Coordinates of C-alpha atoms and ligand atoms in Angstrom, one line a residue:
M1381 CA 74.6 65.9 27.7
E1382 CA 73.4 67.4 24.4
Q1383 CA 69.8 68.5 24.5
G1384 CA 67.6 66.9 21.9
L1385 CA 64.9 68.8 20.0
V1386 CA 62.3 66.3 21.0
A1387 CA 61.8 64.0 24.0
T1388 CA 59.2 61.4 23.3
D1389 CA 57.7 58.5 25.1
T1390 CA 56.3 56.8 22.0
R1391 CA 59.5 55.3 20.7
P1392 CA 59.8 52.7 18.0
E1393 CA 60.1 49.0 18.8
P1394 CA 63.5 47.4 19.3
T1395 CA 65.3 47.6 16.0
V1396 CA 68.6 46.5 14.4
I1397 CA 69.8 48.3 11.3
S1398 CA 72.3 46.3 9.3
I1399 CA 74.1 48.5 6.9
F1400 CA 75.7 46.9 3.8
G1401 CA 78.5 49.1 2.4
A1402 CA 79.6 50.1 5.9
A1403 CA 83.0 51.2 4.8
G1404 CA 81.4 53.6 2.2
D1405 CA 80.6 57.2 1.9
L1406 CA 76.9 57.2 2.6
I1407 CA 77.2 55.8 6.1
W1408 CA 80.0 58.2 6.9
R1409 CA 78.4 61.4 5.6
K1410 CA 74.7 60.8 6.1
L1411 CA 73.5 57.6 7.9
V1412 CA 75.4 57.6 11.1
P1413 CA 75.3 61.4 11.7
A1414 CA 71.5 61.1 11.2
L1415 CA 71.2 58.1 13.5
Y1416 CA 73.2 59.8 16.1
N1417 CA 71.0 62.9 16.0
L1418 CA 67.9 60.7 16.3
F1419 CA 69.6 59.1 19.3
V1420 CA 70.3 62.5 20.9
D1421 CA 66.7 63.5 20.2
K1422 CA 65.5 60.3 21.9
W1423 CA 63.7 59.0 18.9
L1424 CA 65.5 55.7 19.0
P1425 CA 64.4 52.8 21.2
D1426 CA 66.7 51.7 24.1
Q1427 CA 67.1 48.4 22.3
F1428 CA 68.7 49.6 19.2
A1429 CA 71.8 48.5 17.3
V1430 CA 73.7 49.1 14.1
V1431 CA 75.6 46.3 12.4
G1432 CA 78.0 47.4 9.7
V1433 CA 78.8 44.9 7.0
D1434 CA 81.6 45.4 4.5
R1435 CA 84.6 43.6 2.9
K1436 CA 87.2 45.7 4.5
A1437 CA 88.4 44.0 7.7
T1438 CA 87.7 46.4 10.6
S1439 CA 87.4 45.9 14.3
D1440 CA 84.4 47.2 16.2
A1441 CA 86.8 49.7 17.9
E1442 CA 88.0 51.0 14.5
F1443 CA 84.5 51.1 13.2
R1444 CA 83.4 53.2 16.1
Q1445 CA 86.3 55.6 15.9
H1446 CA 85.7 56.1 12.1
L1447 CA 82.1 56.9 12.8
R1448 CA 82.9 59.2 15.6
E1449 CA 84.8 61.3 13.1
S1450 CA 81.9 61.2 10.7
V1451 CA 79.5 62.6 13.4
D1452 CA 82.1 65.2 14.4
T1453 CA 82.4 66.3 10.8
F1454 CA 78.8 66.0 9.5
S1455 CA 76.3 66.2 12.3
R1456 CA 74.2 69.3 12.2
R1457 CA 75.0 69.7 15.9
G1458 CA 78.7 69.8 15.4
Q1459 CA 81.0 67.7 17.5
A1460 CA 79.5 65.0 19.7
D1461 CA 80.0 65.1 23.4
D1462 CA 81.9 62.2 24.8
A1463 CA 79.3 60.8 27.2
T1464 CA 76.5 60.7 24.6
W1465 CA 78.8 59.3 21.9
N1466 CA 80.1 56.6 24.2
D1467 CA 76.5 55.5 25.0
F1468 CA 75.6 55.5 21.3
A1469 CA 78.9 53.8 20.2
T1470 CA 78.2 50.7 22.3
R1471 CA 75.4 49.9 19.8
L1472 CA 77.8 49.8 16.8
T1473 CA 79.4 46.6 15.7
F1474 CA 81.0 45.4 12.5
I1475 CA 81.0 42.2 10.4
A1476 CA 83.8 42.0 7.8
D1477 CA 83.1 39.8 4.9
D1478 CA 82.0 39.2 1.3
F1479 CA 78.4 39.9 0.4
S1480 CA 78.4 36.9 -2.0
D1481 CA 79.5 34.6 0.7
Q1482 CA 76.6 32.8 2.6
A1483 CA 78.9 32.7 5.7
T1484 CA 78.5 36.5 6.0
F1485 CA 74.8 36.2 6.2
A1486 CA 75.0 33.3 8.7
A1487 CA 77.2 35.5 10.9
L1488 CA 74.7 38.3 10.6
A1489 CA 71.8 36.0 11.5
D1490 CA 73.8 34.9 14.6
R1491 CA 74.4 38.5 15.6
L1492 CA 70.7 39.4 15.2
A1493 CA 69.7 36.3 17.1
S1494 CA 72.1 37.0 19.9
L1495 CA 70.8 40.6 20.2
D1496 CA 67.2 39.2 20.5
K1497 CA 68.4 36.9 23.2
T1498 CA 70.1 39.7 25.2
W1499 CA 67.1 42.0 24.8
N1500 CA 64.6 39.2 25.3
T1501 CA 62.6 40.3 22.4
R1502 CA 62.1 39.9 18.6
A1503 CA 63.6 43.1 17.2
K1504 CA 62.6 44.6 13.8
H1505 CA 65.3 44.2 11.2
V1506 CA 66.2 46.9 8.7
F1507 CA 68.7 46.0 6.0
Y1508 CA 70.1 49.1 4.4
L1509 CA 71.8 48.5 1.1
A1510 CA 74.2 51.4 0.7
L1511 CA 75.7 49.5 -2.2
P1512 CA 76.4 49.9 -5.9
P1513 CA 73.4 48.7 -7.9
T1514 CA 75.3 45.7 -9.2
M1515 CA 75.5 44.3 -5.7
V1516 CA 71.9 44.7 -4.7
E1517 CA 70.5 41.6 -6.3
T1518 CA 73.1 39.2 -4.7
T1519 CA 72.7 40.8 -1.3
V1520 CA 68.9 40.5 -1.3
Q1521 CA 69.2 36.9 -2.5
Q1522 CA 71.6 36.1 0.2
L1523 CA 69.3 37.7 2.8
S1524 CA 66.5 35.5 1.5
K1525 CA 68.6 32.3 1.6
A1526 CA 69.6 33.1 5.2
Q1527 CA 65.8 33.5 6.0
L1528 CA 66.5 37.0 7.2
C1529 CA 63.8 38.8 5.2
H1530 CA 60.9 36.4 4.9
E1531 CA 58.9 37.9 7.8
R1532 CA 56.9 40.7 6.2
D1533 CA 56.2 42.5 9.5
R1534 CA 59.7 42.2 10.8
A1535 CA 62.2 42.8 8.0
R1536 CA 62.6 46.0 5.8
V1537 CA 65.0 46.5 3.0
V1538 CA 66.2 49.9 2.0
T1539 CA 67.6 50.7 -1.5
E1540 CA 69.4 53.8 -2.5
K1541 CA 69.4 55.5 -5.9
P1542 CA 70.2 54.9 -8.7
F1543 CA 67.2 52.6 -8.9
G1544 CA 68.1 51.1 -12.3
R1545 CA 69.5 53.1 -15.2
D1546 CA 66.5 53.1 -17.4
L1547 CA 62.9 51.8 -17.5
Q1548 CA 63.9 48.3 -18.4
S1549 CA 66.5 47.8 -15.7
A1550 CA 64.3 49.4 -13.1
R1551 CA 61.5 47.0 -14.0
A1552 CA 64.0 44.1 -13.7
L1553 CA 65.1 45.3 -10.3
N1554 CA 61.5 45.7 -9.1
R1555 CA 60.7 42.2 -10.4
M1556 CA 63.7 40.8 -8.5
L1557 CA 62.8 42.6 -5.3
T1558 CA 59.1 41.9 -5.3
G1559 CA 59.9 38.2 -6.2
I1560 CA 61.6 38.0 -2.8
L1561 CA 60.0 40.7 -0.7
D1562 CA 56.5 42.1 -0.3
E1563 CA 56.3 45.7 -1.7
S1564 CA 55.5 46.9 1.9
Q1565 CA 59.0 45.7 2.9
I1566 CA 60.8 47.8 0.3
Y1567 CA 61.9 51.4 1.1
R1568 CA 63.3 53.1 -2.1
I1569 CA 65.0 56.3 -0.9
D1570 CA 64.8 59.7 -2.6
H1571 CA 66.4 61.9 0.0
Y1572 CA 64.6 65.0 -1.4
L1573 CA 61.4 63.6 0.0
G1574 CA 62.9 63.7 3.5
K1575 CA 63.6 67.5 3.3
E1576 CA 61.4 69.6 5.5
T1577 CA 60.7 72.1 2.8
V1578 CA 59.7 69.4 0.3
Q1579 CA 57.3 67.8 2.8
N1580 CA 56.0 71.3 3.5
I1581 CA 54.7 71.6 -0.1
L1582 CA 51.8 69.3 0.9
A1583 CA 51.1 71.4 4.1
F1584 CA 51.3 74.6 2.1
R1585 CA 48.9 73.5 -0.5
F1586 CA 46.5 71.4 1.4
A1587 CA 46.4 72.9 4.9
N1588 CA 45.6 76.3 3.6
A1589 CA 42.4 77.2 1.8
L1590 CA 43.9 80.3 0.1
F1591 CA 46.1 78.8 -2.6
E1592 CA 44.2 75.7 -3.9
P1593 CA 41.5 77.7 -5.7
I1594 CA 44.1 79.4 -7.8
W1595 CA 46.4 76.4 -8.2
D1596 CA 45.6 75.6 -11.8
R1597 CA 45.8 76.6 -15.5
R1598 CA 43.4 79.5 -15.1
Y1599 CA 45.8 81.5 -12.8
I1600 CA 49.2 79.9 -13.3
D1601 CA 51.2 80.7 -16.4
H1602 CA 54.0 78.2 -15.8
V1603 CA 56.1 76.5 -13.2
Q1604 CA 59.9 76.5 -12.9
I1605 CA 61.9 74.0 -10.8
T1606 CA 65.6 74.8 -10.4
V1607 CA 68.0 72.6 -8.5
A1608 CA 71.4 74.3 -8.9
E1609 CA 74.6 73.1 -7.4
Q1610 CA 78.0 74.9 -7.1
V1611 CA 79.9 71.7 -6.6
G1612 CA 81.3 69.6 -9.5
V1613 CA 81.2 65.8 -9.4
E1614 CA 83.6 65.8 -6.5
H1615 CA 85.0 62.3 -5.9
R1616 CA 82.0 60.6 -7.7
G1617 CA 83.2 60.9 -11.3
G1618 CA 83.2 57.1 -11.8
Y1619 CA 79.5 56.9 -11.0
Y1620 CA 78.4 60.2 -12.5
D1621 CA 80.1 59.7 -15.8
H1622 CA 77.7 56.7 -16.5
A1623 CA 74.7 58.6 -15.1
G1624 CA 74.6 62.2 -16.0
A1625 CA 72.3 64.9 -14.6
L1626 CA 69.1 63.5 -16.1
R1627 CA 69.4 60.2 -14.3
D1628 CA 71.1 61.6 -11.2
M1629 CA 68.7 64.4 -10.5
V1630 CA 65.7 64.8 -12.9
Q1631 CA 64.4 61.2 -12.9
N1632 CA 64.1 61.3 -9.1
H1633 CA 64.4 64.6 -7.2
L1634 CA 63.0 67.1 -9.7
L1635 CA 60.2 64.8 -10.8
Q1636 CA 59.2 64.2 -7.2
I1637 CA 59.0 67.9 -6.6
L1638 CA 56.9 68.3 -9.7
C1639 CA 54.6 65.6 -8.4
L1640 CA 54.0 67.5 -5.1
I1641 CA 53.4 70.7 -6.9
A1642 CA 51.0 69.2 -9.5
M1643 CA 49.2 66.4 -7.5
E1644 CA 45.5 66.5 -6.7
P1645 CA 44.5 66.8 -3.0
P1646 CA 44.8 63.5 -1.2
V1647 CA 41.7 62.1 0.5
A1648 CA 43.7 61.1 3.5
F1649 CA 47.3 61.6 4.6
D1650 CA 48.3 58.0 4.2
A1651 CA 51.2 56.4 2.3
D1652 CA 49.3 54.8 -0.5
E1653 CA 46.9 57.6 -1.1
I1654 CA 49.7 60.2 -1.4
R1655 CA 51.7 57.9 -3.6
N1656 CA 48.7 57.2 -5.8
K1657 CA 48.1 60.9 -6.4
K1658 CA 51.8 61.3 -7.3
V1659 CA 51.7 58.4 -9.7
D1660 CA 48.7 60.0 -11.4
V1661 CA 50.8 63.1 -12.1
L1662 CA 53.7 61.0 -13.6
R1663 CA 51.2 59.1 -15.8
A1664 CA 49.6 62.4 -17.0
I1665 CA 53.0 63.8 -18.2
R1666 CA 52.8 64.1 -22.0
P1667 CA 55.1 61.6 -23.6
I1668 CA 57.9 63.3 -25.6
L1669 CA 58.1 61.9 -29.2
P1670 CA 61.6 60.9 -30.2
A1671 CA 61.6 63.4 -33.0
H1672 CA 60.7 66.3 -30.7
V1673 CA 63.2 65.6 -27.9
H1674 CA 65.3 68.6 -28.9
R1675 CA 62.3 70.9 -28.4
F1676 CA 61.7 69.6 -24.9
A1677 CA 65.1 68.8 -23.4
V1678 CA 68.6 70.2 -23.6
R1679 CA 71.9 69.1 -22.0
G1680 CA 75.2 70.7 -21.2
Q1681 CA 78.6 70.0 -19.7
Y1682 CA 80.7 72.4 -17.7
D1683 CA 84.0 73.7 -18.8
A1684 CA 86.7 75.2 -16.5
G1685 CA 85.6 78.5 -14.9
W1686 CA 85.3 80.4 -11.7
I1687 CA 83.1 79.8 -8.7
E1688 CA 83.2 82.4 -6.0
G1689 CA 86.6 83.6 -7.1
E1690 CA 88.2 80.2 -7.3
R1691 CA 89.3 78.6 -10.5
V1692 CA 87.7 75.2 -11.0
P1693 CA 88.5 72.5 -13.6
A1694 CA 86.4 71.3 -16.6
Y1695 CA 84.2 68.3 -16.0
R1696 CA 86.4 66.2 -18.4
A1697 CA 89.4 67.0 -16.2
E1698 CA 87.7 65.7 -13.0
P1699 CA 89.0 62.4 -11.5
G1700 CA 87.2 59.3 -12.7
V1701 CA 85.8 61.1 -15.8
A1702 CA 86.7 60.1 -19.4
A1703 CA 88.6 62.8 -21.2
D1704 CA 86.1 62.7 -24.1
S1705 CA 83.0 62.2 -21.8
C1706 CA 79.6 63.1 -23.2
A1707 CA 77.9 62.9 -19.8
E1708 CA 75.6 65.9 -19.2
T1709 CA 76.3 67.9 -16.0
F1710 CA 73.3 70.2 -16.8
A1711 CA 69.8 69.2 -18.0
A1712 CA 66.7 71.3 -18.7
V1713 CA 63.4 69.8 -19.6
K1714 CA 60.0 71.2 -20.5
L1715 CA 57.0 69.0 -19.5
F1716 CA 53.3 69.2 -19.7
V1717 CA 50.8 67.5 -17.4
D1718 CA 47.9 66.5 -19.4
N1719 CA 44.9 66.8 -17.1
W1720 CA 42.1 69.3 -16.4
R1721 CA 44.2 71.2 -13.8
W1722 CA 47.3 71.6 -15.8
Q1723 CA 46.5 71.4 -19.5
D1724 CA 49.1 73.5 -21.5
V1725 CA 50.9 74.9 -18.4
P1726 CA 54.6 74.2 -19.0
F1727 CA 56.7 72.9 -16.2
Y1728 CA 60.3 73.9 -16.8
L1729 CA 62.9 71.9 -14.9
R1730 CA 66.6 72.6 -14.8
T1731 CA 69.5 71.2 -12.8
G1732 CA 73.2 71.5 -13.1
K1733 CA 76.6 71.3 -11.4
R1734 CA 79.0 74.2 -11.2
L1735 CA 76.3 76.8 -11.5
P1736 CA 76.7 80.2 -9.8
V1737 CA 74.9 79.4 -6.6
K1738 CA 73.6 76.4 -4.7
V1739 CA 69.9 76.8 -4.6
S1740 CA 66.8 74.6 -5.0
E1741 CA 63.7 76.6 -5.7
V1742 CA 60.2 76.2 -7.2
S1743 CA 58.7 79.3 -8.8
I1744 CA 55.0 79.4 -9.5
Q1745 CA 54.6 82.1 -12.1
F1746 CA 51.0 83.5 -12.1
R1747 CA 49.4 85.0 -15.2
P1748 CA 49.3 88.7 -15.7
V1749 CA 46.3 90.7 -14.6
P1750 CA 43.6 90.5 -17.3
H1751 CA 43.5 94.3 -17.8
Q1752 CA 46.2 96.8 -16.9
S1753 CA 44.4 99.9 -15.5
F1754 CA 47.5 101.8 -14.4
P1755 CA 49.2 104.3 -16.7
P1756 CA 52.5 103.1 -18.4
S1757 CA 54.5 105.5 -16.2
A1758 CA 53.2 103.6 -13.1
V1759 CA 54.1 100.1 -14.3
V1760 CA 57.7 100.3 -15.5
D1761 CA 58.6 97.6 -13.0
W1762 CA 55.5 95.6 -13.4
Q1763 CA 55.7 91.8 -13.3
P1764 CA 53.0 89.2 -12.7
N1765 CA 52.8 87.6 -9.2
R1766 CA 55.2 84.9 -8.4
L1767 CA 55.3 82.4 -5.5
V1768 CA 58.6 81.0 -4.6
I1769 CA 59.1 77.9 -2.5
R1770 CA 62.8 77.9 -1.5
I1771 CA 63.7 74.3 -0.7
Q1772 CA 67.3 75.1 0.2
P1773 CA 69.3 76.9 1.5
Q1774 CA 67.7 79.8 3.5
E1775 CA 64.5 77.7 3.4
G1776 CA 61.3 79.6 3.1
I1777 CA 58.4 80.8 1.0
L1778 CA 58.1 84.2 -0.7
L1779 CA 55.2 85.8 -2.5
R1780 CA 56.0 88.6 -4.9
F1781 CA 53.4 91.2 -5.7
Q1782 CA 52.9 94.8 -6.7
A1783 CA 52.6 97.7 -4.2
K1784 CA 52.3 101.4 -4.6
Q1785 CA 55.6 103.1 -3.9
P1786 CA 55.0 105.7 -1.2
G1787 CA 54.9 109.2 -2.7
Q1788 CA 52.7 111.7 -4.6
T1789 CA 52.9 109.9 -7.9
M1790 CA 51.4 106.5 -8.7
H1791 CA 54.3 104.2 -9.2
L1792 CA 54.1 100.5 -8.7
R1793 CA 56.9 98.4 -7.3
L1794 CA 57.6 94.7 -6.8
V1795 CA 57.7 93.7 -3.1
D1796 CA 58.1 90.4 -1.4
M1797 CA 56.2 88.9 1.5
Q1798 CA 58.6 86.4 3.1
F1799 CA 58.5 83.5 5.4
H1800 CA 61.9 82.1 6.6
Y1801 CA 62.1 78.9 8.5
R1802 CA 65.1 80.2 10.6
D1803 CA 63.0 83.2 11.9
V1804 CA 59.9 81.3 12.7
F1805 CA 61.0 77.8 13.8
K1806 CA 64.1 78.8 15.7
A1807 CA 65.4 75.2 16.0
A1808 CA 67.4 73.6 13.2
P1809 CA 65.2 71.2 11.2
P1810 CA 66.2 67.6 11.1
E1811 CA 68.3 66.5 8.1
A1812 CA 66.5 64.5 5.4
Y1813 CA 68.1 61.3 6.4
E1814 CA 67.0 61.7 10.0
T1815 CA 63.4 61.9 8.9
L1816 CA 63.7 59.0 6.4
L1817 CA 65.6 56.7 8.8
L1818 CA 63.0 57.3 11.5
D1819 CA 60.2 56.6 9.1
I1820 CA 61.9 53.3 8.1
I1821 CA 62.2 52.3 11.7
L1822 CA 58.6 53.2 12.3
G1823 CA 57.4 51.4 9.1
D1824 CA 55.9 54.5 7.5
A1825 CA 56.4 54.4 3.7
T1826 CA 54.8 57.7 2.8
L1827 CA 58.0 59.4 1.8
F1828 CA 59.4 56.4 -0.2
M1829 CA 59.1 55.5 -3.8
R1830 CA 56.7 52.7 -4.7
A1831 CA 57.6 50.4 -7.6
D1832 CA 55.1 51.9 -10.0
Q1833 CA 56.2 55.4 -9.1
V1834 CA 59.8 54.7 -10.0
E1835 CA 58.8 53.1 -13.2
A1836 CA 56.5 55.9 -14.2
A1837 CA 59.3 58.4 -13.6
W1838 CA 61.7 56.4 -15.8
S1839 CA 58.9 56.3 -18.5
V1840 CA 58.9 60.1 -18.5
I1841 CA 62.6 60.5 -19.2
T1842 CA 63.3 57.4 -21.3
P1843 CA 62.6 59.1 -24.6
I1844 CA 65.1 61.8 -23.7
L1845 CA 67.7 59.3 -22.6
E1846 CA 67.3 57.3 -25.8
A1847 CA 67.5 60.3 -28.0
W1848 CA 70.6 61.6 -26.2
E1849 CA 72.3 58.2 -26.3
A1850 CA 71.7 57.9 -30.0
V1851 CA 73.5 61.0 -30.9
S1852 CA 76.7 62.2 -29.2
P1853 CA 76.8 65.9 -28.7
V1854 CA 79.7 67.6 -30.6
D1855 CA 79.9 70.9 -28.8
L1856 CA 80.8 69.8 -25.2
P1857 CA 81.8 71.4 -23.0
D1858 CA 79.3 74.1 -23.6
Y1859 CA 79.0 76.2 -20.4
Q1860 CA 81.6 77.7 -18.2
A1861 CA 81.6 76.7 -14.6
G1862 CA 80.0 79.6 -12.6
T1863 CA 77.4 80.4 -15.3
W1864 CA 73.7 79.4 -15.6
G1865 CA 74.2 76.5 -18.1
P1866 CA 74.4 76.3 -21.9
E1867 CA 72.9 78.7 -24.4
S1868 CA 70.6 76.0 -25.5
A1869 CA 68.8 76.2 -22.1
Q1870 CA 67.9 79.8 -22.8
V1871 CA 66.7 78.9 -26.2
L1872 CA 64.5 76.1 -24.8
I1873 CA 62.5 78.5 -22.8
A1874 CA 62.8 81.6 -25.1
Q1875 CA 61.0 79.7 -27.8
D1876 CA 57.9 79.9 -25.6
G1877 CA 58.4 83.7 -25.1
R1878 CA 59.6 83.1 -21.5
S1879 CA 62.9 83.2 -19.7
W1880 CA 64.4 81.4 -16.7
L1881 CA 63.6 83.3 -13.5
M1882 CA 66.7 84.2 -11.5
P1883 CA 66.4 82.2 -8.3
T1884 CA 65.6 84.7 -5.5
L1885 CA 68.6 83.6 -3.5
A1886 CA 70.9 84.5 -6.4
E1887 CA 69.1 87.9 -6.6
E1888 CA 69.9 88.4 -2.9
T1889 CA 73.6 87.4 -3.2
R1890 CA 74.1 89.4 -6.4
P1891 CA 76.8 92.1 -5.7
Ligands
BG6_3154 C1 72.2 63.3 -5.0 C2 72.9 63.4 -6.3 O1 71.1 62.5 -5.2 O2 71.8 64.6 -4.7 C3 74.1 64.3 -6.2 O3 73.4 62.0 -6.6 C4 73.7 65.7 -5.8 O4 74.8 64.4 -7.5 C5 72.8 65.5 -4.5 O5 74.8 66.4 -5.5 C6 72.2 66.9 -4.1 O6 71.6 66.7 -2.9 P1 71.4 68.0 -2.0 O7 70.6 67.5 -0.8 O8 72.7 68.5 -1.6 O9 70.6 69.0 -2.8

């Protein structure tokens, strides 16, 4: 029997998770490996079941076999052991049918009722929509017609990104959802919020007295948020080509990180209080005027190149991508948060595919000392303090400061004080989807996006989207795979007399 990280007596109430899109990629790569790990860790109730719903005709046995392979491939624990898997697998069943057909929902209602009868209880119902956005509305309407989501305390609906493709469509989606469901029933996922290191930003800032007094414009020169990926679009060209990096990453993951870095201290650690404070940040972001977009945002697209010694194709040569595609695979944005704490402190955000390393990192760049008392010969290496929050991989926090190099002469050198998760918390942290799924089952919405949050995030990037859509770039592709993005990204930050900081992970892996 695999040993779980946690054994707990306070398990959630009986729950059935119905996953729409059960033949898809998300359930295979993320959802079932995460549920399986929650099961191993004894976080799931004894009365727990998963009902997969999809068009593809599949028997329960085939469904289970397919998901066993997913767990063996993607679980952080590696291959499942037979006894534990067999116990888990008895809880997995499949309904093959069309989401637009009311009969599918009648069959689902029967399955849920029969589980209640067997368990002699009234289980909670989670409806997980792992579906393309176009199918969300029909599915929720069908759930409603089948009377499956009318009980506010019993039914929860989970939606994946993309949540709309601009402010208008996000508003329409919110209107539709809140016309049928109460806001408290809706769980909008941003998987970055489930990452341990992202949650730890709150602990770091508000459980320590040391940093908060200097966490403002008086001490901080600027903030950089980098989310770099080595992978290209993989098999998701069809989706990505209509999204681009701004919609795919900046509107959600990067803006959520910015919110956690910039928000005011919450009065209490509860869902609405934390989400209110985050919305305050998004609302304070200075709107970018259409005529100024080029000074605040740049895009790029990767050409063929080399990643770790391997030749990789250009974006336009990827499957599912148009040969003349103008979708951006790189985006860099400069934002200001107009409030007392952050006035005039730039937040530089960048993300891209096919960059030299996979790393997500926040750098808080402090201001220089007000007066340099050391002789020039002592400070050749001198740089202001920098705090780095490494979100992934090699998760940790690093504080960079000056120290006197041992010896008879006064020579200052940069040194790092480092905290690494792997050294301190020996056990592997749960995956983001484990945390998020457990929160959904428990009914804790703290890590999920409220309607106003999603809309505020779209408002921030809408001027950029509109300006980019109005004018097709002529010079794409404009960065080689395996480099740090287009020249224009360097110009964006250089015009402020600053430069992109090399992520600390890339420094370490540099030959
Ligand atoms: C997803 C994006 O939300 O996040 C993908 O759609 C991206 O394009 C992924 O690759 C990155 O997630 P992670 O957890 O690997 O940093």
